[in-house]
GROMACS .gro file of N, CA and C in nm:
model
  492
    1MET      N    1   4.937  11.013   7.498
    1MET     CA    2   5.070  10.962   7.479
    1MET      C    3   5.171  11.012   7.587
    2ARG      N    4   5.171  11.142   7.616
    2ARG     CA    5   5.245  11.188   7.726
    2ARG      C    6   5.231  11.112   7.858
    3VAL      N    7   5.110  11.081   7.878
    3VAL     CA    8   5.073  11.019   8.002
    3VAL      C    9   5.130  10.879   8.002
    4ARG      N   10   5.133  10.801   7.901
    4ARG     CA   11   5.197  10.674   7.884
    4ARG      C   12   5.350  10.691   7.917
    5GLN      N   13   5.414  10.781   7.848
    5GLN     CA   14   5.552  10.812   7.860
    5GLN      C   15   5.591  10.840   8.012
    6GLY      N   16   5.516  10.922   8.071
    6GLY     CA   17   5.541  10.950   8.210
    6GLY      C   18   5.536  10.840   8.296
    7VAL      N   19   5.424  10.748   8.279
    7VAL     CA   20   5.412  10.638   8.348
    7VAL      C   21   5.513  10.531   8.338
    8SER      N   22   5.560  10.527   8.208
    8SER     CA   23   5.674  10.426   8.183
    8SER      C   24   5.803  10.476   8.251
    9VAL      N   25   5.836  10.608   8.234
    9VAL     CA   26   5.950  10.664   8.301
    9VAL      C   27   5.937  10.642   8.449
   10GLY      N   28   5.832  10.663   8.512
   10GLY     CA   29   5.809  10.648   8.644
   10GLY      C   30   5.830  10.504   8.690
   11ALA      N   31   5.765  10.417   8.613
   11ALA     CA   32   5.792  10.271   8.657
   11ALA      C   33   5.913  10.229   8.640
   12LEU      N   34   5.992  10.261   8.534
   12LEU     CA   35   6.139  10.239   8.521
   12LEU      C   36   6.208  10.289   8.633
   13GLY      N   37   6.189  10.404   8.679
   13GLY     CA   38   6.262  10.464   8.789
   13GLY      C   39   6.244  10.384   8.915
   14LEU      N   40   6.116  10.345   8.938
   14LEU     CA   41   6.086  10.261   9.062
   14LEU      C   42   6.160  10.132   9.051
   15ALA      N   43   6.163  10.076   8.944
   15ALA     CA   44   6.233   9.939   8.927
   15ALA      C   45   6.376   9.955   8.957
   16LEU      N   46   6.435  10.053   8.892
   16LEU     CA   47   6.570  10.082   8.922
   16LEU      C   48   6.613  10.108   9.070
   17MET      N   49   6.529  10.173   9.130
   17MET     CA   50   6.547  10.206   9.279
   17MET      C   51   6.536  10.090   9.367
   18GLY      N   52   6.453   9.989   9.330
   18GLY     CA   53   6.421   9.873   9.407
   18GLY      C   54   6.513   9.756   9.363
   19CYS      N   55   6.644   9.784   9.320
   19CYS     CA   56   6.720   9.664   9.265
   19CYS      C   57   6.763   9.555   9.367
   20GLY      N   58   6.744   9.580   9.495
   20GLY     CA   59   6.783   9.485   9.607
   20GLY      C   60   6.909   9.512   9.655
   21VAL      N   61   6.984   9.604   9.627
   21VAL     CA   62   7.119   9.644   9.689
   21VAL      C   63   7.097   9.725   9.800
   22GLN      N   64   7.125   9.673   9.911
   22GLN     CA   65   7.109   9.742  10.042
   22GLN      C   66   7.236   9.824  10.081
   23PRO      N   67   7.213   9.942  10.140
   23PRO     CA   68   7.333  10.010  10.182
   23PRO      C   69   7.398   9.939  10.311
   24THR      N   70   7.537   9.970  10.312
   24THR     CA   71   7.613   9.895  10.404
   24THR      C   72   7.687  10.016  10.494
   25GLY      N   73   7.735   9.976  10.603
   25GLY     CA   74   7.816  10.067  10.687
   25GLY      C   75   7.955  10.068  10.638
   26VAL      N   76   8.046  10.135  10.705
   26VAL     CA   77   8.204  10.127  10.684
   26VAL      C   78   8.250   9.995  10.714
   27ILE      N   79   8.323   9.943  10.614
   27ILE     CA   80   8.382   9.819  10.623
   27ILE      C   81   8.551   9.828  10.642
   28GLY      N   82   8.598   9.792  10.752
   28GLY     CA   83   8.738   9.794  10.775
   28GLY      C   84   8.816   9.701  10.702
   29THR      N   85   8.918   9.750  10.634
   29THR     CA   86   9.012   9.682  10.544
   29THR      C   87   9.147   9.688  10.577
   30GLY      N   88   9.197   9.744  10.703
   30GLY     CA   89   9.319   9.759  10.741
   30GLY      C   90   9.378   9.897  10.698
   31GLU      N   91   9.506   9.904  10.709
   31GLU     CA   92   9.571  10.035  10.673
   31GLU      C   93   9.567  10.061  10.532
   32SER      N   94   9.550  10.198  10.502
   32SER     CA   95   9.548  10.225  10.346
   32SER      C   96   9.689  10.257  10.305
   33ALA      N   97   9.717  10.244  10.187
   33ALA     CA   98   9.849  10.259  10.133
   33ALA      C   99   9.883  10.410  10.145
   34SER      N  100  10.019  10.439  10.168
   34SER     CA  101  10.057  10.580  10.180
   34SER      C  102  10.195  10.593  10.126
   35GLY      N  103  10.201  10.694  10.052
   35GLY     CA  104  10.341  10.741   9.999
   35GLY      C  105  10.382  10.640   9.886
   36PRO      N  106  10.514  10.667   9.853
   36PRO     CA  107  10.567  10.570   9.734
   36PRO      C  108  10.608  10.440   9.791
   37THR      N  109  10.641  10.349   9.702
   37THR     CA  110  10.687  10.216   9.732
   37THR      C  111  10.807  10.219   9.836
   38ARG      N  112  10.839  10.127   9.906
   38ARG     CA  113  10.936  10.130  10.001
   38ARG      C  114  11.075  10.089   9.965
   39GLY      N  115  11.089  10.034   9.849
   39GLY     CA  116  11.222   9.999   9.803
   39GLY      C  117  11.317  10.097   9.778
   40VAL      N  118  11.447  10.057   9.771
   40VAL     CA  119  11.549  10.141   9.758
   40VAL      C  120  11.543  10.206   9.609
   41ARG      N  121  11.578  10.328   9.598
   41ARG     CA  122  11.572  10.389   9.456
   41ARG      C  123  11.712  10.457   9.447
   42MET      N  124  11.752  10.448   9.317
   42MET     CA  125  11.877  10.523   9.281
   42MET      C  126  11.830  10.648   9.201
   43TYR      N  127  11.874  10.760   9.242
   43TYR     CA  128  11.843  10.886   9.175
   43TYR      C  129  11.941  10.922   9.074
   44TYR      N  130  11.910  10.925   8.959
   44TYR     CA  131  11.998  10.966   8.841
   44TYR      C  132  11.936  11.104   8.789
   45ALA      N  133  12.046  11.166   8.718
   45ALA     CA  134  12.021  11.297   8.655
   45ALA      C  135  11.952  11.280   8.515
   46SER      N  136  11.874  11.366   8.482
   46SER     CA  137  11.831  11.376   8.341
   46SER      C  138  11.803  11.522   8.304
   47ALA      N  139  11.765  11.546   8.175
   47ALA     CA  140  11.745  11.682   8.132
   47ALA      C  141  11.622  11.751   8.210
   48SER      N  142  11.538  11.665   8.258
   48SER     CA  143  11.417  11.722   8.340
   48SER      C  144  11.440  11.720   8.480
   49GLY      N  145  11.549  11.676   8.529
   49GLY     CA  146  11.581  11.674   8.675
   49GLY      C  147  11.601  11.544   8.718
   50LEU      N  148  11.607  11.531   8.850
   50LEU     CA  149  11.631  11.391   8.905
   50LEU      C  150  11.513  11.297   8.889
   51ARG      N  151  11.552  11.154   8.852
   51ARG     CA  152  11.442  11.057   8.849
   51ARG      C  153  11.501  10.940   8.936
   52GLY      N  154  11.402  10.901   9.021
   52GLY     CA  155  11.420  10.784   9.095
   52GLY      C  156  11.398  10.652   9.023
   53VAL      N  157  11.491  10.561   9.033
   53VAL     CA  158  11.490  10.433   8.951
   53VAL      C  159  11.481  10.325   9.074
   54PRO      N  160  11.379  10.249   9.068
   54PRO     CA  161  11.365  10.135   9.162
   54PRO      C  162  11.474  10.028   9.152
   55THR      N  163  11.524   9.969   9.244
   55THR     CA  164  11.624   9.854   9.225
   55THR      C  165  11.532   9.742   9.243
   56ARG      N  166  11.550   9.642   9.160
   56ARG     CA  167  11.472   9.529   9.164
   56ARG      C  168  11.565   9.407   9.212
   57HIS      N  169  11.496   9.337   9.303
   57HIS     CA  170  11.567   9.204   9.348
   57HIS      C  171  11.696   9.243   9.403
   58GLN      N  172  11.714   9.352   9.471
   58GLN     CA  173  11.852   9.385   9.544
   58GLN      C  174  11.828   9.385   9.690
   59GLU      N  175  11.911   9.324   9.765
   59GLU     CA  176  11.911   9.333   9.907
   59GLU      C  177  12.020   9.423   9.962
   60PHE      N  178  11.991   9.501  10.061
   60PHE     CA  179  12.097   9.596  10.114
   60PHE      C  180  12.105   9.581  10.267
   61ASP      N  181  12.229   9.583  10.322
   61ASP     CA  182  12.225   9.582  10.473
   61ASP      C  183  12.309   9.715  10.512
   62SER      N  184  12.360   9.797  10.423
   62SER     CA  185  12.435   9.910  10.457
   62SER      C  186  12.417  10.022  10.353
   63LEU      N  187  12.444  10.148  10.395
   63LEU     CA  188  12.444  10.272  10.293
   63LEU      C  189  12.563  10.242  10.197
   64SER      N  190  12.667  10.184  10.252
   64SER     CA  191  12.782  10.164  10.154
   64SER      C  192  12.749  10.062  10.046
   65GLY      N  193  12.671   9.958  10.072
   65GLY     CA  194  12.621   9.860   9.972
   65GLY      C  195  12.520   9.938   9.866
   66VAL      N  196  12.460  10.022   9.905
   66VAL     CA  197  12.369  10.109   9.831
   66VAL      C  198  12.457  10.193   9.728
   67MET      N  199  12.556  10.254   9.790
   67MET     CA  200  12.632  10.340   9.711
   67MET      C  201  12.723  10.261   9.609
   68LYS      N  202  12.764  10.147   9.643
   68LYS     CA  203  12.838  10.064   9.540
   68LYS      C  204  12.752  10.039   9.433
   69LEU      N  205  12.625  10.009   9.442
   69LEU     CA  206  12.530   9.974   9.327
   69LEU      C  207  12.514  10.106   9.245
   70PHE      N  208  12.502  10.214   9.334
   70PHE     CA  209  12.471  10.346   9.267
   70PHE      C  210  12.582  10.378   9.167
   71PHE      N  211  12.708  10.353   9.201
   71PHE     CA  212  12.815  10.393   9.115
   71PHE      C  213  12.829  10.311   9.002
   72GLN      N  214  12.759  10.200   9.002
   72GLN     CA  215  12.761  10.114   8.880
   72GLN      C  216  12.682  10.176   8.760
   73GLY      N  217  12.607  10.291   8.803
   73GLY     CA  218  12.535  10.378   8.708
   73GLY      C  219  12.410  10.316   8.668
   74PRO      N  220  12.326  10.407   8.587
   74PRO     CA  221  12.219  10.360   8.522
   74PRO      C  222  12.236  10.249   8.423
   75SER      N  223  12.137  10.158   8.401
   75SER     CA  224  12.152  10.054   8.298
   75SER      C  225  12.146  10.098   8.153
   76ALA      N  226  12.179  10.024   8.073
   76ALA     CA  227  12.180  10.069   7.932
   76ALA      C  228  12.043  10.123   7.886
   77ASP      N  229  11.930  10.052   7.924
   77ASP     CA  230  11.800  10.109   7.891
   77ASP      C  231  11.777  10.241   7.971
   78GLN      N  232  11.824  10.255   8.079
   78GLN     CA  233  11.807  10.384   8.156
   78GLN      C  234  11.881  10.506   8.088
   79ARG      N  235  11.998  10.456   8.036
   79ARG     CA  236  12.088  10.566   7.968
   79ARG      C  237  12.027  10.603   7.843
   80ARG      N  238  11.954  10.512   7.770
   80ARG     CA  239  11.884  10.542   7.641
   80ARG      C  240  11.760  10.643   7.672
   81ASP      N  241  11.710  10.620   7.798
   81ASP     CA  242  11.596  10.710   7.837
   81ASP      C  243  11.652  10.839   7.893
   82GLY      N  244  11.779  10.859   7.887
   82GLY     CA  245  11.831  11.000   7.922
   82GLY      C  246  11.884  11.018   8.061
   83LEU      N  247  11.899  10.904   8.124
   83LEU     CA  248  11.953  10.915   8.272
   83LEU      C  249  12.105  10.900   8.260
   84THR      N  250  12.167  10.972   8.364
   84THR     CA  251  12.319  10.966   8.374
   84THR      C  252  12.350  10.982   8.526
   85ASN      N  253  12.473  10.951   8.547
   85ASN     CA  254  12.527  10.967   8.687
   85ASN      C  255  12.624  11.088   8.672
   86LEU      N  256  12.600  11.196   8.743
   86LEU     CA  257  12.683  11.311   8.753
   86LEU      C  258  12.780  11.316   8.876
   87LEU      N  259  12.759  11.233   8.957
   87LEU     CA  260  12.826  11.228   9.096
   87LEU      C  261  12.959  11.144   9.083
   88GLU      N  262  13.064  11.219   9.138
   88GLU     CA  263  13.192  11.165   9.147
   88GLU      C  264  13.246  11.169   9.287
   89LEU      N  265  13.277  11.066   9.359
   89LEU     CA  266  13.337  11.067   9.483
   89LEU      C  267  13.449  10.972   9.478
   90PRO      N  268  13.576  11.016   9.480
   90PRO     CA  269  13.691  10.943   9.463
   90PRO      C  270  13.717  10.854   9.589
   91GLY      N  271  13.686  10.901   9.698
   91GLY     CA  272  13.707  10.824   9.834
   91GLY      C  273  13.606  10.872   9.934
   92PHE      N  274  13.520  10.794   9.993
   92PHE     CA  275  13.438  10.843  10.096
   92PHE      C  276  13.406  10.726  10.194
   93GLN      N  277  13.340  10.768  10.299
   93GLN     CA  278  13.271  10.674  10.396
   93GLN      C  279  13.132  10.726  10.421
   94VAL      N  280  13.037  10.647  10.438
   94VAL     CA  281  12.912  10.694  10.457
   94VAL      C  282  12.838  10.606  10.585
   95SER      N  283  12.775  10.688  10.672
   95SER     CA  284  12.718  10.633  10.776
   95SER      C  285  12.584  10.691  10.804
   96GLY      N  286  12.488  10.634  10.868
   96GLY     CA  287  12.365  10.683  10.905
   96GLY      C  288  12.314  10.644  11.038
   97THR      N  289  12.234  10.724  11.103
   97THR     CA  290  12.175  10.689  11.230
   97THR      C  291  12.042  10.775  11.226
   98GLY      N  292  11.937  10.701  11.232
   98GLY     CA  293  11.809  10.776  11.248
   98GLY      C  294  11.783  10.858  11.127
   99THR      N  295  11.761  10.984  11.131
   99THR     CA  296  11.725  11.076  11.022
   99THR      C  297  11.856  11.142  10.983
  100ARG      N  298  11.974  11.113  11.027
  100ARG     CA  299  12.093  11.178  10.998
  100ARG      C  300  12.176  11.069  10.911
  101VAL      N  301  12.235  11.130  10.798
  101VAL     CA  302  12.333  11.046  10.712
  101VAL      C  303  12.455  11.143  10.697
  102THR      N  304  12.574  11.089  10.712
  102THR     CA  305  12.695  11.173  10.686
  102THR      C  306  12.787  11.094  10.581
  103VAL      N  307  12.836  11.178  10.500
  103VAL     CA  308  12.930  11.130  10.399
  103VAL      C  309  13.057  11.202  10.426
  104ARG      N  310  13.161  11.123  10.464
  104ARG     CA  311  13.286  11.180  10.483
  104ARG      C  312  13.375  11.162  10.358
  105LEU      N  313  13.428  11.275  10.302
  105LEU     CA  314  13.515  11.273  10.185
  105LEU      C  315  13.658  11.263  10.220
  106GLU      N  316  13.741  11.194  10.126
  106GLU     CA  317  13.884  11.206  10.144
  106GLU      C  318  13.945  11.318  10.075
  107ASP      N  319  13.877  11.369   9.978
  107ASP     CA  320  13.925  11.484   9.893
  107ASP      C  321  13.809  11.591   9.897
  108SER      N  322  13.836  11.701   9.839
  108SER     CA  323  13.719  11.808   9.835
  108SER      C  324  13.626  11.773   9.735
  109TYR      N  325  13.508  11.831   9.759
  109TYR     CA  326  13.397  11.780   9.683
  109TYR      C  327  13.382  11.879   9.543
  110ALA      N  328  13.360  11.824   9.439
  110ALA     CA  329  13.362  11.902   9.306
  110ALA      C  330  13.240  11.978   9.281
  111GLY      N  331  13.115  11.921   9.355
  111GLY     CA  332  12.991  11.988   9.329
  111GLY      C  333  12.975  12.110   9.419
  112THR      N  334  12.872  12.188   9.382
  112THR     CA  335  12.849  12.315   9.446
  112THR      C  336  12.751  12.294   9.576
  113GLY      N  337  12.707  12.179   9.584
  113GLY     CA  338  12.603  12.153   9.692
  113GLY      C  339  12.463  12.173   9.645
  114ARG      N  340  12.429  12.244   9.544
  114ARG     CA  341  12.308  12.272   9.498
  114ARG      C  342  12.282  12.225   9.345
  115ASP      N  343  12.364  12.132   9.321
  115ASP     CA  344  12.364  12.070   9.177
  115ASP      C  345  12.300  11.930   9.179
  116GLN      N  346  12.272  11.887   9.060
  116GLN     CA  347  12.204  11.752   9.037
  116GLN      C  348  12.287  11.638   9.107
  117GLY      N  349  12.414  11.651   9.093
  117GLY     CA  350  12.510  11.551   9.140
  117GLY      C  351  12.490  11.533   9.300
  118THR      N  352  12.483  11.649   9.368
  118THR     CA  353  12.458  11.643   9.508
  118THR      C  354  12.304  11.596   9.535
  119GLY      N  355  12.227  11.635   9.447
  119GLY     CA  356  12.085  11.577   9.464
  119GLY      C  357  12.082  11.424   9.448
  120GLN      N  358  12.158  11.372   9.352
  120GLN     CA  359  12.163  11.227   9.337
  120GLN      C  360  12.203  11.155   9.468
  121LEU      N  361  12.308  11.219   9.527
  121LEU     CA  362  12.359  11.164   9.653
  121LEU      C  363  12.268  11.174   9.760
  122VAL      N  364  12.217  11.290   9.787
  122VAL     CA  365  12.119  11.316   9.892
  122VAL      C  366  12.003  11.228   9.881
  123CYS      N  367  11.932  11.230   9.761
  123CYS     CA  368  11.808  11.153   9.759
  123CYS      C  369  11.826  11.001   9.762
  124THR      N  370  11.945  10.938   9.699
  124THR     CA  371  11.968  10.799   9.699
  124THR      C  372  11.982  10.760   9.854
  125LEU      N  373  12.062  10.839   9.923
  125LEU     CA  374  12.099  10.799  10.052
  125LEU      C  375  11.985  10.833  10.151
  126ALA      N  376  11.901  10.923  10.128
  126ALA     CA  377  11.770  10.952  10.210
  126ALA      C  378  11.682  10.835  10.197
  127ARG      N  379  11.666  10.779  10.065
  127ARG     CA  380  11.564  10.675  10.033
  127ARG      C  381  11.623  10.548  10.099
  128ALA      N  382  11.753  10.522  10.092
  128ALA     CA  383  11.811  10.406  10.145
  128ALA      C  384  11.800  10.408  10.291
  129GLN      N  385  11.835  10.513  10.364
  129GLN     CA  386  11.814  10.521  10.511
  129GLN      C  387  11.682  10.490  10.547
  130SER      N  388  11.588  10.536  10.473
  130SER     CA  389  11.443  10.506  10.529
  130SER      C  390  11.408  10.354  10.507
  131VAL      N  391  11.470  10.290  10.405
  131VAL     CA  392  11.447  10.141  10.396
  131VAL      C  393  11.519  10.073  10.489
  132LEU      N  394  11.649  10.107  10.522
  132LEU     CA  395  11.737  10.045  10.629
  132LEU      C  396  11.665  10.050  10.766
  133ASP      N  397  11.603  10.175  10.801
  133ASP     CA  398  11.541  10.199  10.928
  133ASP      C  399  11.398  10.241  10.898
  134PRO      N  400  11.315  10.144  10.908
  134PRO     CA  401  11.170  10.176  10.858
  134PRO      C  402  11.088  10.269  10.941
  135LYS      N  403  11.145  10.305  11.058
  135LYS     CA  404  11.092  10.421  11.147
  135LYS      C  405  11.113  10.551  11.085
  136VAL      N  406  11.204  10.556  10.993
  136VAL     CA  407  11.243  10.683  10.935
  136VAL      C  408  11.180  10.716  10.792
  137ARG      N  409  11.122  10.825  10.782
  137ARG     CA  410  11.066  10.866  10.656
  137ARG      C  411  11.166  10.939  10.562
  138THR      N  412  11.172  10.910  10.436
  138THR     CA  413  11.267  10.961  10.334
  138THR      C  414  11.277  11.111  10.361
  139ASP      N  415  11.150  11.185  10.361
  139ASP     CA  416  11.149  11.320  10.366
  139ASP      C  417  11.207  11.381  10.497
  140ASP      N  418  11.240  11.304  10.607
  140ASP     CA  419  11.290  11.344  10.726
  140ASP      C  420  11.443  11.336  10.729
  141VAL      N  421  11.494  11.264  10.627
  141VAL     CA  422  11.647  11.236  10.644
  141VAL      C  423  11.717  11.349  10.599
  142GLU      N  424  11.829  11.392  10.661
  142GLU     CA  425  11.911  11.502  10.631
  142GLU      C  426  12.057  11.437  10.607
  143VAL      N  427  12.124  11.484  10.486
  143VAL     CA  428  12.245  11.433  10.447
  143VAL      C  429  12.351  11.551  10.443
  144THR      N  430  12.449  11.515  10.518
  144THR     CA  431  12.567  11.620  10.531
  144THR      C  432  12.695  11.562  10.463
  145VAL      N  433  12.749  11.640  10.384
  145VAL     CA  434  12.887  11.603  10.323
  145VAL      C  435  12.993  11.685  10.390
  146ARG      N  436  13.081  11.598  10.444
  146ARG     CA  437  13.193  11.655  10.527
  146ARG      C  438  13.333  11.637  10.438
  147GLN      N  439  13.389  11.750  10.417
  147GLN     CA  440  13.512  11.767  10.322
  147GLN      C  441  13.635  11.779  10.425
  148PRO      N  442  13.744  11.727  10.382
  148PRO     CA  443  13.859  11.736  10.473
  148PRO      C  444  13.917  11.880  10.494
  149ASP      N  445  13.907  11.966  10.387
  149ASP     CA  446  13.975  12.101  10.396
  149ASP      C  447  13.881  12.206  10.370
  150SER      N  448  13.747  12.177  10.374
  150SER     CA  449  13.647  12.292  10.344
  150SER      C  450  13.525  12.273  10.452
  151ALA      N  451  13.442  12.366  10.430
  151ALA     CA  452  13.331  12.362  10.520
  151ALA      C  453  13.233  12.248  10.481
  152ASP      N  454  13.156  12.205  10.578
  152ASP     CA  455  13.051  12.096  10.539
  152ASP      C  456  12.953  12.139  10.443
  153LEU      N  457  12.888  12.062  10.366
  153LEU     CA  458  12.784  12.096  10.278
  153LEU      C  459  12.654  12.037  10.343
  154GLY      N  460  12.556  12.101  10.353
  154GLY     CA  461  12.441  12.050  10.405
  154GLY      C  462  12.421  12.099  10.554
  155PRO      N  463  12.318  12.038  10.624
  155PRO     CA  464  12.246  11.916  10.580
  155PRO      C  465  12.144  11.944  10.473
  156TYR      N  466  12.123  11.864  10.373
  156TYR     CA  467  12.022  11.868  10.280
  156TYR      C  468  11.922  11.762  10.289
  157ARG      N  469  11.798  11.795  10.243
  157ARG     CA  470  11.685  11.697  10.231
  157ARG      C  471  11.655  11.681  10.087
  158CYS      N  472  11.613  11.550  10.054
  158CYS     CA  473  11.590  11.529   9.908
  158CYS      C  474  11.497  11.623   9.842
  159ALA      N  475  11.389  11.663   9.920
  159ALA     CA  476  11.292  11.753   9.849
  159ALA      C  477  11.348  11.877   9.798
  160GLU      N  478  11.467  11.919   9.852
  160GLU     CA  479  11.528  12.043   9.801
  160GLU      C  480  11.577  12.031   9.650
  161PHE      N  481  11.583  11.897   9.609
  161PHE     CA  482  11.654  11.866   9.479
  161PHE      C  483  11.536  11.829   9.382
  162LEU      N  484  11.418  11.811   9.426
  162LEU     CA  485  11.316  11.759   9.334
  162LEU      C  486  11.225  11.862   9.290
  163ASP      N  487  11.178  11.872   9.168
  163ASP     CA  488  11.090  11.965   9.118
  163ASP      C  489  10.944  11.925   9.166
  164GLY      N  490  10.868  12.019   9.181
  164GLY     CA  491  10.727  12.010   9.223
  164GLY      C  492  10.709  12.013   9.366
   0.00000   0.00000   0.00000
C-alpha cells in the first residue's frame, strides 16, 4: 500500500513539473511607476494631521490659480470626513521657480510656522510647483513665507509637516 502511494505521489509530482511552461528571461515593459500620482493635491487639516486631496478635472497654469481653488476649501463630503482649512492669508502674492516657492504677504502671518495651517500652505504649493514644473520633485520644493514687518518663515519642505 505504501509503495502504491509513493509511486502515485511521484507520478503526480513528475506530471506537475512537466506542465509545458518554459522559463523566460527578463521582459522589458518600460519605466516602472514611482511615487504618488502627479496631479495637484490640496492639503487640508484633520484631527490626524494633514491629508492630501486630489483635484479632479482641474487645469492650472499658475500657483495663484491653485491657491484660488485651495481657498474655496474642502468640499461638503470632505468636511464630513473631518477636513478643514486652517489657513488664512488676507493678501498675498505667490511665485515659484524651480524648487523655490515664495509667498509674499501684505500683513503679518497669524501662524507659528510649525502649525497645520502652514503645513497646508507648504504642501499644497510644493505639490503644485512639482506639477507645473515636471522636472521638480515635490520633496525638493522649499516654500518661504515673507512678511512685511517680521522675519521670513522657512524655507519649509512638505515632509516637515507630514506624519510618518
